[in-house]
C-alpha atoms as one frame of an Amber mdcrd trajectory, in Angstrom:
protein
   0.596 -13.156  -3.269   2.859 -10.143  -2.781   6.495 -10.717  -3.612   9.456
  -8.790  -2.270  12.421  -8.449  -4.633  15.774  -6.700  -4.721  17.042  -5.512
  -8.076  20.460  -3.874  -8.339  19.284  -1.099 -10.662  16.066  -0.247  -8.831
  15.952   1.746  -5.581  19.638   1.033  -5.064  18.937  -2.656  -4.628  16.661
  -2.142  -1.637  13.970  -4.744  -0.993  10.745  -3.560  -2.611   7.400  -4.789
  -3.854   7.783  -6.664  -7.123   6.805  -4.481 -10.065   6.766  -1.300  -7.995
   9.185   1.312  -6.727   7.863   1.052  -3.182  10.444  -0.120  -0.673   9.902
  -2.318   2.347  11.363   0.442   4.520   8.965   3.021   3.088   6.014   0.810
   4.008   7.438  -0.024   7.434   8.155   3.622   8.258   4.622   4.720   7.408
   3.184   1.905   9.494   5.618   2.497  12.349   4.668   6.197  12.392   1.259
   5.110  13.628  -0.605   4.709  10.360  -2.839   1.676  10.020  -2.018  -1.002
   7.471  -5.212  -0.043   5.625  -4.128   3.612   5.511  -0.677   2.677   4.182
  -2.255   0.497   1.505  -4.616   3.283   0.480  -1.922   5.979   0.387   0.516
   3.884  -1.641  -2.196   2.363  -3.837  -1.206  -1.187  -2.894  -3.087  -4.088
  -1.380  -3.309  -4.879   2.291  -1.547  -8.167   1.489   1.386  -6.188   0.041
   1.615  -4.108   3.220   1.650  -7.250   5.349   4.208  -8.945   3.079   6.526
  -5.927   3.433   6.098  -5.828   7.206   6.752  -9.556   7.447   9.875  -9.189
   5.304  11.082  -6.324   7.504  10.597  -8.194  10.785  12.057 -11.468   9.489
  15.292  -9.811   8.276  16.443  -7.380  10.980  20.124  -7.507   9.969  19.363
  -6.740   6.317  17.023  -3.902   7.262  19.642  -2.469   9.645  22.174  -2.491
   6.774  19.721  -0.706   4.475  19.091   1.952   7.119  22.847   2.400   7.625
  23.253   2.965   3.872  20.471   5.569   4.043  22.236   7.368   6.897  25.584
   7.248   5.089  24.005   8.687   1.952  22.290  11.450   3.925  25.576  12.330
   5.651  27.386  12.355   2.317  24.778  14.610   0.750  24.894  16.982   3.703
  28.681  17.262   3.510  28.535  17.879  -0.244  25.824  20.505  -0.069  26.835
  24.079  -0.553  25.797  26.499   2.105  24.169  29.662   0.872  26.511  32.616
   0.532  26.438  35.064   3.364  25.609  38.646   2.577  28.500  41.026   2.977
  27.831  44.359   4.548
């Protein structure tokens, strides 16, 4: 049976498949983008049971998943603000 774990030092503590660096959100997003569970399993080289376990975990923990997404958005915003814009050419 597929197990979902969260480990502080792996993927920033995000829920993921045990023994893999594949997050629940990664699986959900692929599936939610219209890909079939079988396609997701094939592309990530995981079992169909692991896809369903991740989807179940996602739907059973909406508050936790919302918090993970908020952390993603905060990180993206932080990275954008820290990025250096390319120098403009002087004429």
